[in-house]
């Protein structure tokens, strides 16, 4: 029937906080079949939802993520940059009864690979840590854990699988500066093109003056010669009888 808040799914787990698949590791087990191996022979494990390092989602001074531990070998890693005093990190599995995942996590300095903390509480399925972090780059590695070194009085990480949520609070996160477009380079002031001179339509040459026909010089009849009237005498008088007038 299980012990210490734990029971196998195929046993009596109605009132236990942690209920998991089993392979009969607990004391006085009547069934030693490998539940997960039998299930995996029929259906595949779900694919890893965080196969590589995943940055935390950031909202102000809080970072968060969520995921699933699909197999006992699964470790989901989340990254963040920042630091602060009194930073809180929590990995929360299903609360209340019947949860499958007993969560643990490491905090690792990503620059030196040094482990800052390992958190595997035996009293709760969720795990939390509070402390100071100097400004830097960090990783949170989440995995399933067990309770106690001896599975006959506790349980191993064999079937510590399931959903969890990660939260990081009270931290001054380093966020990449917003991408800004480079200021457009100012091109040298271009000289406005010199306007083409206005081309006037070709001027037609002024028409040549029409030669003025000189007034004909008045015909003058010499003095003493026959004339018709005074105009022929160029200032003289045309006198005499009609038919025999002369200029005088």
PDB file of C-alpha atoms in Angstrom:
ATOM      1  CA  UNK A   1       0.000   0.000   0.000  1.00  0.00           C
ATOM      2  CA  UNK A   2       2.992   2.334   0.158  1.00  0.00           C
ATOM      3  CA  UNK A   3       4.359   4.469   2.956  1.00  0.00           C
ATOM      4  CA  UNK A   4       5.472   7.952   4.036  1.00  0.00           C
ATOM      5  CA  UNK A   5       3.010   9.816   1.799  1.00  0.00           C
ATOM      6  CA  UNK A   6       3.666   7.606  -1.217  1.00  0.00           C
ATOM      7  CA  UNK A   7       1.745   4.780  -2.888  1.00  0.00           C
ATOM      8  CA  UNK A   8       1.822   2.919  -6.226  1.00  0.00           C
ATOM      9  CA  UNK A   9      -0.830   3.817  -8.783  1.00  0.00           C
ATOM     10  CA  UNK A  10      -1.958   0.201  -8.904  1.00  0.00           C
ATOM     11  CA  UNK A  11      -2.073   0.057  -5.099  1.00  0.00           C
ATOM     12  CA  UNK A  12      -3.990   1.979  -2.455  1.00  0.00           C
ATOM     13  CA  UNK A  13      -3.055   5.582  -3.109  1.00  0.00           C
ATOM     14  CA  UNK A  14      -6.372   7.242  -2.410  1.00  0.00           C
ATOM     15  CA  UNK A  15      -5.121   9.436   0.419  1.00  0.00           C
ATOM     16  CA  UNK A  16      -1.443   9.765  -0.397  1.00  0.00           C
ATOM     17  CA  UNK A  17       0.192  12.969  -1.621  1.00  0.00           C
ATOM     18  CA  UNK A  18       2.446  11.239  -4.142  1.00  0.00           C
ATOM     19  CA  UNK A  19       1.154   8.421  -6.336  1.00  0.00           C
ATOM     20  CA  UNK A  20       3.438   6.908  -8.987  1.00  0.00           C
ATOM     21  CA  UNK A  21       3.973   3.985 -11.294  1.00  0.00           C
ATOM     22  CA  UNK A  22       6.089   1.343  -9.614  1.00  0.00           C
ATOM     23  CA  UNK A  23       8.392  -1.623 -10.127  1.00  0.00           C
ATOM     24  CA  UNK A  24       7.971  -2.997  -6.614  1.00  0.00           C
ATOM     25  CA  UNK A  25      10.820  -1.157  -4.885  1.00  0.00           C
ATOM     26  CA  UNK A  26       8.879  -0.549  -1.672  1.00  0.00           C
ATOM     27  CA  UNK A  27       8.920  -2.920   1.258  1.00  0.00           C
ATOM     28  CA  UNK A  28       6.675  -5.987   1.204  1.00  0.00           C
ATOM     29  CA  UNK A  29       5.707  -5.330  -2.438  1.00  0.00           C
ATOM     30  CA  UNK A  30       3.492  -8.033  -3.884  1.00  0.00           C
ATOM     31  CA  UNK A  31       4.032  -6.879  -7.480  1.00  0.00           C
ATOM     32  CA  UNK A  32       7.490  -6.294  -8.965  1.00  0.00           C
ATOM     33  CA  UNK A  33       6.490  -5.727 -12.566  1.00  0.00           C
ATOM     34  CA  UNK A  34       8.110  -2.727 -14.270  1.00  0.00           C
ATOM     35  CA  UNK A  35       5.031  -0.586 -14.983  1.00  0.00           C
ATOM     36  CA  UNK A  36       6.840   1.980 -17.150  1.00  0.00           C
ATOM     37  CA  UNK A  37       8.562  -0.669 -19.260  1.00  0.00           C
ATOM     38  CA  UNK A  38       5.233  -2.362 -19.936  1.00  0.00           C
ATOM     39  CA  UNK A  39       3.595   0.952 -20.888  1.00  0.00           C
ATOM     40  CA  UNK A  40       6.576   1.976 -23.104  1.00  0.00           C
ATOM     41  CA  UNK A  41       6.318  -1.314 -24.980  1.00  0.00           C
ATOM     42  CA  UNK A  42       2.822  -0.284 -26.078  1.00  0.00           C
ATOM     43  CA  UNK A  43       3.148   3.498 -26.590  1.00  0.00           C
ATOM     44  CA  UNK A  44       6.124   5.821 -26.915  1.00  0.00           C
ATOM     45  CA  UNK A  45       7.208   8.314 -24.307  1.00  0.00           C
ATOM     46  CA  UNK A  46       6.220  11.885 -25.099  1.00  0.00           C
ATOM     47  CA  UNK A  47       9.031  13.840 -26.834  1.00  0.00           C
ATOM     48  CA  UNK A  48      11.171  16.074 -24.648  1.00  0.00           C
ATOM     49  CA  UNK A  49       9.513  19.492 -24.454  1.00  0.00           C
ATOM     50  CA  UNK A  50      12.792  21.257 -23.553  1.00  0.00           C
ATOM     51  CA  UNK A  51      15.540  19.336 -25.393  1.00  0.00           C
ATOM     52  CA  UNK A  52      17.994  22.230 -25.054  1.00  0.00           C
ATOM     53  CA  UNK A  53      18.514  25.235 -22.794  1.00  0.00           C
ATOM     54  CA  UNK A  54      15.446  27.481 -22.755  1.00  0.00           C
ATOM     55  CA  UNK A  55      15.521  31.163 -21.637  1.00  0.00           C
ATOM     56  CA  UNK A  56      13.018  32.031 -18.931  1.00  0.00           C
ATOM     57  CA  UNK A  57      10.133  34.230 -19.982  1.00  0.00           C
ATOM     58  CA  UNK A  58      10.604  37.605 -18.243  1.00  0.00           C
ATOM     59  CA  UNK A  59       7.902  39.911 -16.907  1.00  0.00           C
ATOM     60  CA  UNK A  60       9.370  42.771 -14.870  1.00  0.00           C
ATOM     61  CA  UNK A  61      11.244  41.248 -11.899  1.00  0.00           C
ATOM     62  CA  UNK A  62       9.746  37.776 -12.424  1.00  0.00           C
ATOM     63  CA  UNK A  63      10.885  34.940 -14.663  1.00  0.00           C
ATOM     64  CA  UNK A  64       8.768  31.896 -15.362  1.00  0.00           C
ATOM     65  CA  UNK A  65       8.558  28.659 -17.357  1.00  0.00           C
ATOM     66  CA  UNK A  66       6.713  25.370 -17.349  1.00  0.00           C
ATOM     67  CA  UNK A  67       7.301  21.894 -18.626  1.00  0.00           C
ATOM     68  CA  UNK A  68       7.014  18.126 -18.183  1.00  0.00           C
ATOM     69  CA  UNK A  69       9.484  15.558 -16.928  1.00  0.00           C
ATOM     70  CA  UNK A  70       8.737  12.742 -19.383  1.00  0.00           C
ATOM     71  CA  UNK A  71      11.286  10.138 -18.195  1.00  0.00           C
ATOM     72  CA  UNK A  72      13.500   9.642 -15.162  1.00  0.00           C
ATOM     73  CA  UNK A  73      16.496  10.621 -17.306  1.00  0.00           C
ATOM     74  CA  UNK A  74      14.907  13.910 -18.378  1.00  0.00           C
ATOM     75  CA  UNK A  75      16.471  17.177 -17.164  1.00  0.00           C
ATOM     76  CA  UNK A  76      14.930  20.462 -18.355  1.00  0.00           C
ATOM     77  CA  UNK A  77      17.258  23.461 -18.194  1.00  0.00           C
ATOM     78  CA  UNK A  78      16.253  27.126 -18.149  1.00  0.00           C
ATOM     79  CA  UNK A  79      18.594  30.102 -18.390  1.00  0.00           C
ATOM     80  CA  UNK A  80      18.546  33.679 -17.159  1.00  0.00           C
ATOM     81  CA  UNK A  81      20.917  36.578 -16.555  1.00  0.00           C
ATOM     82  CA  UNK A  82      20.723  38.885 -13.563  1.00  0.00           C
ATOM     83  CA  UNK A  83      21.246  39.009  -9.827  1.00  0.00           C
ATOM     84  CA  UNK A  84      19.832  40.337  -6.594  1.00  0.00           C
ATOM     85  CA  UNK A  85      19.435  40.013  -2.839  1.00  0.00           C
ATOM     86  CA  UNK A  86      16.753  37.658  -1.515  1.00  0.00           C
ATOM     87  CA  UNK A  87      16.093  36.011  -4.877  1.00  0.00           C
ATOM     88  CA  UNK A  88      13.439  33.272  -4.756  1.00  0.00           C
ATOM     89  CA  UNK A  89      13.361  30.287  -7.129  1.00  0.00           C
ATOM     90  CA  UNK A  90      10.533  27.747  -7.003  1.00  0.00           C
ATOM     91  CA  UNK A  91       9.723  24.618  -8.995  1.00  0.00           C
ATOM     92  CA  UNK A  92       6.117  23.676  -8.296  1.00  0.00           C
ATOM     93  CA  UNK A  93       4.603  20.298  -9.115  1.00  0.00           C
ATOM     94  CA  UNK A  94       0.939  19.417  -8.810  1.00  0.00           C
ATOM     95  CA  UNK A  95      -0.325  20.357  -5.383  1.00  0.00           C
ATOM     96  CA  UNK A  96      -2.599  18.153  -3.289  1.00  0.00           C
ATOM     97  CA  UNK A  97      -3.078  14.445  -3.692  1.00  0.00           C
ATOM     98  CA  UNK A  98      -2.255  12.150  -6.574  1.00  0.00           C
ATOM     99  CA  UNK A  99       0.613  14.160  -8.075  1.00  0.00           C
ATOM    100  CA  UNK A 100       3.291  12.066  -9.804  1.00  0.00           C
ATOM    101  CA  UNK A 101       6.284  14.421  -9.878  1.00  0.00           C
ATOM    102  CA  UNK A 102       8.527  14.983  -6.881  1.00  0.00           C
ATOM    103  CA  UNK A 103      10.599  17.891  -8.239  1.00  0.00           C
ATOM    104  CA  UNK A 104      14.202  18.824  -7.604  1.00  0.00           C
ATOM    105  CA  UNK A 105      16.521  21.325  -9.250  1.00  0.00           C
ATOM    106  CA  UNK A 106      20.065  22.598  -9.455  1.00  0.00           C
ATOM    107  CA  UNK A 107      21.106  26.247  -9.731  1.00  0.00           C
ATOM    108  CA  UNK A 108      24.307  26.494 -11.761  1.00  0.00           C
ATOM    109  CA  UNK A 109      26.605  29.413 -12.546  1.00  0.00           C
ATOM    110  CA  UNK A 110      26.619  29.240 -16.342  1.00  0.00           C
ATOM    111  CA  UNK A 111      29.966  31.041 -16.618  1.00  0.00           C
ATOM    112  CA  UNK A 112      31.938  28.759 -14.278  1.00  0.00           C
ATOM    113  CA  UNK A 113      29.732  25.606 -14.314  1.00  0.00           C
ATOM    114  CA  UNK A 114      29.810  25.730 -10.500  1.00  0.00           C
ATOM    115  CA  UNK A 115      26.705  24.464  -8.698  1.00  0.00           C
ATOM    116  CA  UNK A 116      25.202  27.250  -6.578  1.00  0.00           C
ATOM    117  CA  UNK A 117      22.572  25.042  -4.917  1.00  0.00           C
ATOM    118  CA  UNK A 118      20.899  21.630  -5.141  1.00  0.00           C
ATOM    119  CA  UNK A 119      17.293  21.607  -3.940  1.00  0.00           C
ATOM    120  CA  UNK A 120      15.597  18.231  -3.181  1.00  0.00           C
ATOM    121  CA  UNK A 121      13.244  18.658  -0.209  1.00  0.00           C
ATOM    122  CA  UNK A 122      11.959  15.419   1.347  1.00  0.00           C
ATOM    123  CA  UNK A 123       8.890  16.967   2.941  1.00  0.00           C
ATOM    124  CA  UNK A 124       7.205  18.346  -0.205  1.00  0.00           C
ATOM    125  CA  UNK A 125       6.910  17.475  -3.891  1.00  0.00           C
ATOM    126  CA  UNK A 126       7.642  21.083  -4.873  1.00  0.00           C
ATOM    127  CA  UNK A 127      11.052  22.652  -4.315  1.00  0.00           C
ATOM    128  CA  UNK A 128      12.096  26.222  -3.498  1.00  0.00           C
ATOM    129  CA  UNK A 129      15.237  28.195  -2.697  1.00  0.00           C
ATOM    130  CA  UNK A 130      15.930  31.742  -1.496  1.00  0.00           C
ATOM    131  CA  UNK A 131      19.263  33.517  -1.406  1.00  0.00           C
ATOM    132  CA  UNK A 132      21.504  36.107  -2.956  1.00  0.00           C
ATOM    133  CA  UNK A 133      22.826  35.878  -6.496  1.00  0.00           C
ATOM    134  CA  UNK A 134      25.607  38.085  -7.779  1.00  0.00           C
ATOM    135  CA  UNK A 135      25.021  39.551 -11.194  1.00  0.00           C
ATOM    136  CA  UNK A 136      25.744  36.869 -13.761  1.00  0.00           C
ATOM    137  CA  UNK A 137      24.428  34.100 -16.012  1.00  0.00           C
ATOM    138  CA  UNK A 138      22.625  31.138 -14.461  1.00  0.00           C
ATOM    139  CA  UNK A 139      20.872  27.863 -15.250  1.00  0.00           C
ATOM    140  CA  UNK A 140      18.036  26.114 -13.435  1.00  0.00           C
ATOM    141  CA  UNK A 141      18.002  22.366 -14.165  1.00  0.00           C
ATOM    142  CA  UNK A 142      14.722  20.644 -13.224  1.00  0.00           C
ATOM    143  CA  UNK A 143      14.380  16.884 -12.766  1.00  0.00           C
ATOM    144  CA  UNK A 144      12.371  14.261 -10.906  1.00  0.00           C
ATOM    145  CA  UNK A 145      13.691  13.091  -7.577  1.00  0.00           C
ATOM    146  CA  UNK A 146      12.711  10.644  -4.844  1.00  0.00           C
ATOM    147  CA  UNK A 147      12.436  10.592  -1.088  1.00  0.00           C
ATOM    148  CA  UNK A 148      15.162   9.014   0.957  1.00  0.00           C
ATOM    149  CA  UNK A 149      18.117   6.893  -0.081  1.00  0.00           C
ATOM    150  CA  UNK A 150      16.260   3.625   0.551  1.00  0.00           C
ATOM    151  CA  UNK A 151      13.200   3.110  -1.696  1.00  0.00           C
ATOM    152  CA  UNK A 152      11.866   0.425   0.635  1.00  0.00           C
ATOM    153  CA  UNK A 153      11.035   3.159   3.155  1.00  0.00           C
ATOM    154  CA  UNK A 154      10.810   6.057   0.709  1.00  0.00           C
ATOM    155  CA  UNK A 155      10.789   5.991  -3.088  1.00  0.00           C
ATOM    156  CA  UNK A 156      13.256   6.467  -5.930  1.00  0.00           C
ATOM    157  CA  UNK A 157      13.064   8.788  -8.949  1.00  0.00           C
ATOM    158  CA  UNK A 158      11.889   5.819 -11.095  1.00  0.00           C
ATOM    159  CA  UNK A 159       8.421   7.247 -11.793  1.00  0.00           C
ATOM    160  CA  UNK A 160       8.846  10.815 -10.579  1.00  0.00           C
ATOM    161  CA  UNK A 161       7.330  12.223 -13.764  1.00  0.00           C
ATOM    162  CA  UNK A 162       4.862  14.950 -14.626  1.00  0.00           C
ATOM    163  CA  UNK A 163       4.166  18.651 -14.980  1.00  0.00           C
ATOM    164  CA  UNK A 164       5.845  21.526 -13.156  1.00  0.00           C
ATOM    165  CA  UNK A 165       6.136  25.320 -13.179  1.00  0.00           C
ATOM    166  CA  UNK A 166       9.239  27.442 -12.545  1.00  0.00           C
ATOM    167  CA  UNK A 167       9.211  30.944 -11.092  1.00  0.00           C
ATOM    168  CA  UNK A 168      12.081  33.303 -10.264  1.00  0.00           C
ATOM    169  CA  UNK A 169      11.182  36.434  -8.307  1.00  0.00           C
ATOM    170  CA  UNK A 170      12.854  39.480  -6.769  1.00  0.00           C
ATOM    171  CA  UNK A 171      15.600  39.458  -9.358  1.00  0.00           C
ATOM    172  CA  UNK A 172      17.049  42.292 -11.414  1.00  0.00           C
ATOM    173  CA  UNK A 173      17.142  40.575 -14.785  1.00  0.00           C
ATOM    174  CA  UNK A 174      19.607  41.554 -17.431  1.00  0.00           C
ATOM    175  CA  UNK A 175      17.652  41.970 -20.607  1.00  0.00           C
ATOM    176  CA  UNK A 176      19.158  42.611 -24.020  1.00  0.00           C
ATOM    177  CA  UNK A 177      18.948  46.269 -24.986  1.00  0.00           C
ATOM    178  CA  UNK A 178      16.194  46.985 -27.445  1.00  0.00           C
ATOM    179  CA  UNK A 179      17.310  46.778 -30.975  1.00  0.00           C
ATOM    180  CA  UNK A 180      17.528  50.262 -32.385  1.00  0.00           C
ATOM    181  CA  UNK A 181      17.805  51.082 -35.990  1.00  0.00           C
ATOM    182  CA  UNK A 182      20.996  52.846 -36.872  1.00  0.00           C
ATOM    183  CA  UNK A 183      20.481  56.519 -37.408  1.00  0.00           C
ATOM    184  CA  UNK A 184      20.372  57.132 -41.096  1.00  0.00           C
ATOM    185  CA  UNK A 185      23.651  58.514 -42.320  1.00  0.00           C
ATOM    186  CA  UNK A 186      23.326  62.030 -43.473  1.00  0.00           C
ATOM    187  CA  UNK A 187      24.399  62.221 -47.045  1.00  0.00           C
ATOM    188  CA  UNK A 188      26.327  65.300 -47.993  1.00  0.00           C
ATOM    189  CA  UNK A 189      24.090  68.067 -49.065  1.00  0.00           C
ATOM    190  CA  UNK A 190      23.686  67.573 -52.706  1.00  0.00           C
ATOM    191  CA  UNK A 191      23.896  70.547 -54.953  1.00  0.00           C
ATOM    192  CA  UNK A 192      20.652  70.945 -56.722  1.00  0.00           C
ATOM    193  CA  UNK A 193      21.081  70.401 -60.384  1.00  0.00           C
ATOM    194  CA  UNK A 194      21.702  73.549 -62.346  1.00  0.00           C
ATOM    195  CA  UNK A 195      18.574  74.189 -64.268  1.00  0.00           C
ATOM    196  CA  UNK A 196      19.011  74.027 -67.954  1.00  0.00           C
ATOM    197  CA  UNK A 197      18.779  77.434 -69.513  1.00  0.00           C
ATOM    198  CA  UNK A 198      15.379  78.066 -70.813  1.00  0.00           C
ATOM    199  CA  UNK A 199      15.555  77.521 -74.489  1.00  0.00           C
ATOM    200  CA  UNK A 200      13.509  80.076 -76.276  1.00  0.00           C
ATOM    201  CA  UNK A 201      12.133  79.001 -79.528  1.00  0.00           C
ATOM    202  CA  UNK A 202      14.391  80.169 -82.299  1.00  0.00           C
ATOM    203  CA  UNK A 203      13.599  83.718 -83.244  1.00  0.00           C
ATOM    204  CA  UNK A 204      12.705  84.087 -86.843  1.00  0.00           C
ATOM    205  CA  UNK A 205      14.822  86.748 -88.455  1.00  0.00           C
ATOM    206  CA  UNK A 206      13.007  89.980 -88.781  1.00  0.00           C
ATOM    207  CA  UNK A 207      11.582  90.224 -92.187  1.00  0.00           C
ATOM    208  CA  UNK A 208      13.647  92.352 -94.439  1.00  0.00           C
ATOM    209  CA  UNK A 209      12.002  95.676 -94.998  1.00  0.00           C
ATOM    210  CA  UNK A 210      10.129  95.795 -98.190  1.00  0.00           C
ATOM    211  CA  UNK A 211      11.990  98.248-100.322  1.00  0.00           C
ATOM    212  CA  UNK A 212       9.985 101.313-100.763  1.00  0.00           C
ATOM    213  CA  UNK A 213       9.431 102.152-104.285  1.00  0.00           C
ATOM    214  CA  UNK A 214      10.513 105.767-104.603  1.00  0.00           C
ATOM    215  CA  UNK A 215       7.956 108.073-105.725  1.00  0.00           C
ATOM    216  CA  UNK A 216       8.566 108.670-109.364  1.00  0.00           C
ATOM    217  CA  UNK A 217      10.284 111.879-109.980  1.00  0.00           C
ATOM    218  CA  UNK A 218       7.720 114.194-111.514  1.00  0.00           C
ATOM    219  CA  UNK A 219       8.067 114.421-115.246  1.00  0.00           C
ATOM    220  CA  UNK A 220       9.248 117.895-116.095  1.00  0.00           C
ATOM    221  CA  UNK A 221       8.847 119.445-119.404  1.00  0.00           C
ATOM    222  CA  UNK A 222      11.594 121.833-120.300  1.00  0.00           C
ATOM    223  CA  UNK A 223      10.700 125.406-120.624  1.00  0.00           C
ATOM    224  CA  UNK A 224       9.371 126.187-123.982  1.00  0.00           C
ATOM    225  CA  UNK A 225       8.189 122.691-124.719  1.00  0.00           C
ATOM    226  CA  UNK A 226       4.587 121.647-125.156  1.00  0.00           C
ATOM    227  CA  UNK A 227       2.717 120.680-121.948  1.00  0.00           C
ATOM    228  CA  UNK A 228      -0.714 119.690-120.813  1.00  0.00           C
ATOM    229  CA  UNK A 229      -0.880 121.416-117.381  1.00  0.00           C
ATOM    230  CA  UNK A 230       1.320 123.044-114.751  1.00  0.00           C
ATOM    231  CA  UNK A 231       2.355 119.726-113.132  1.00  0.00           C
ATOM    232  CA  UNK A 232       4.493 118.943-116.078  1.00  0.00           C
ATOM    233  CA  UNK A 233       6.363 122.170-115.920  1.00  0.00           C
ATOM    234  CA  UNK A 234       8.098 121.523-112.499  1.00  0.00           C
ATOM    235  CA  UNK A 235       7.129 124.784-110.968  1.00  0.00           C
ATOM    236  CA  UNK A 236       6.674 126.637-114.205  1.00  0.00           C
ATOM    237  CA  UNK A 237       3.395 127.494-115.818  1.00  0.00           C
ATOM    238  CA  UNK A 238       1.840 125.677-118.649  1.00  0.00           C
ATOM    239  CA  UNK A 239       0.285 128.452-120.686  1.00  0.00           C
ATOM    240  CA  UNK A 240      -1.123 129.005-124.060  1.00  0.00           C
ATOM    241  CA  UNK A 241      -4.074 127.909-126.066  1.00  0.00           C
ATOM    242  CA  UNK A 242      -5.316 124.364-125.732  1.00  0.00           C
ATOM    243  CA  UNK A 243      -3.361 122.146-128.038  1.00  0.00           C
ATOM    244  CA  UNK A 244      -0.454 124.608-128.182  1.00  0.00           C
ATOM    245  CA  UNK A 245       0.448 125.114-124.463  1.00  0.00           C
ATOM    246  CA  UNK A 246       4.097 125.414-123.466  1.00  0.00           C
ATOM    247  CA  UNK A 247       5.987 125.651-120.221  1.00  0.00           C
ATOM    248  CA  UNK A 248       7.152 129.161-119.448  1.00  0.00           C
TER     249      UNK A 248
END
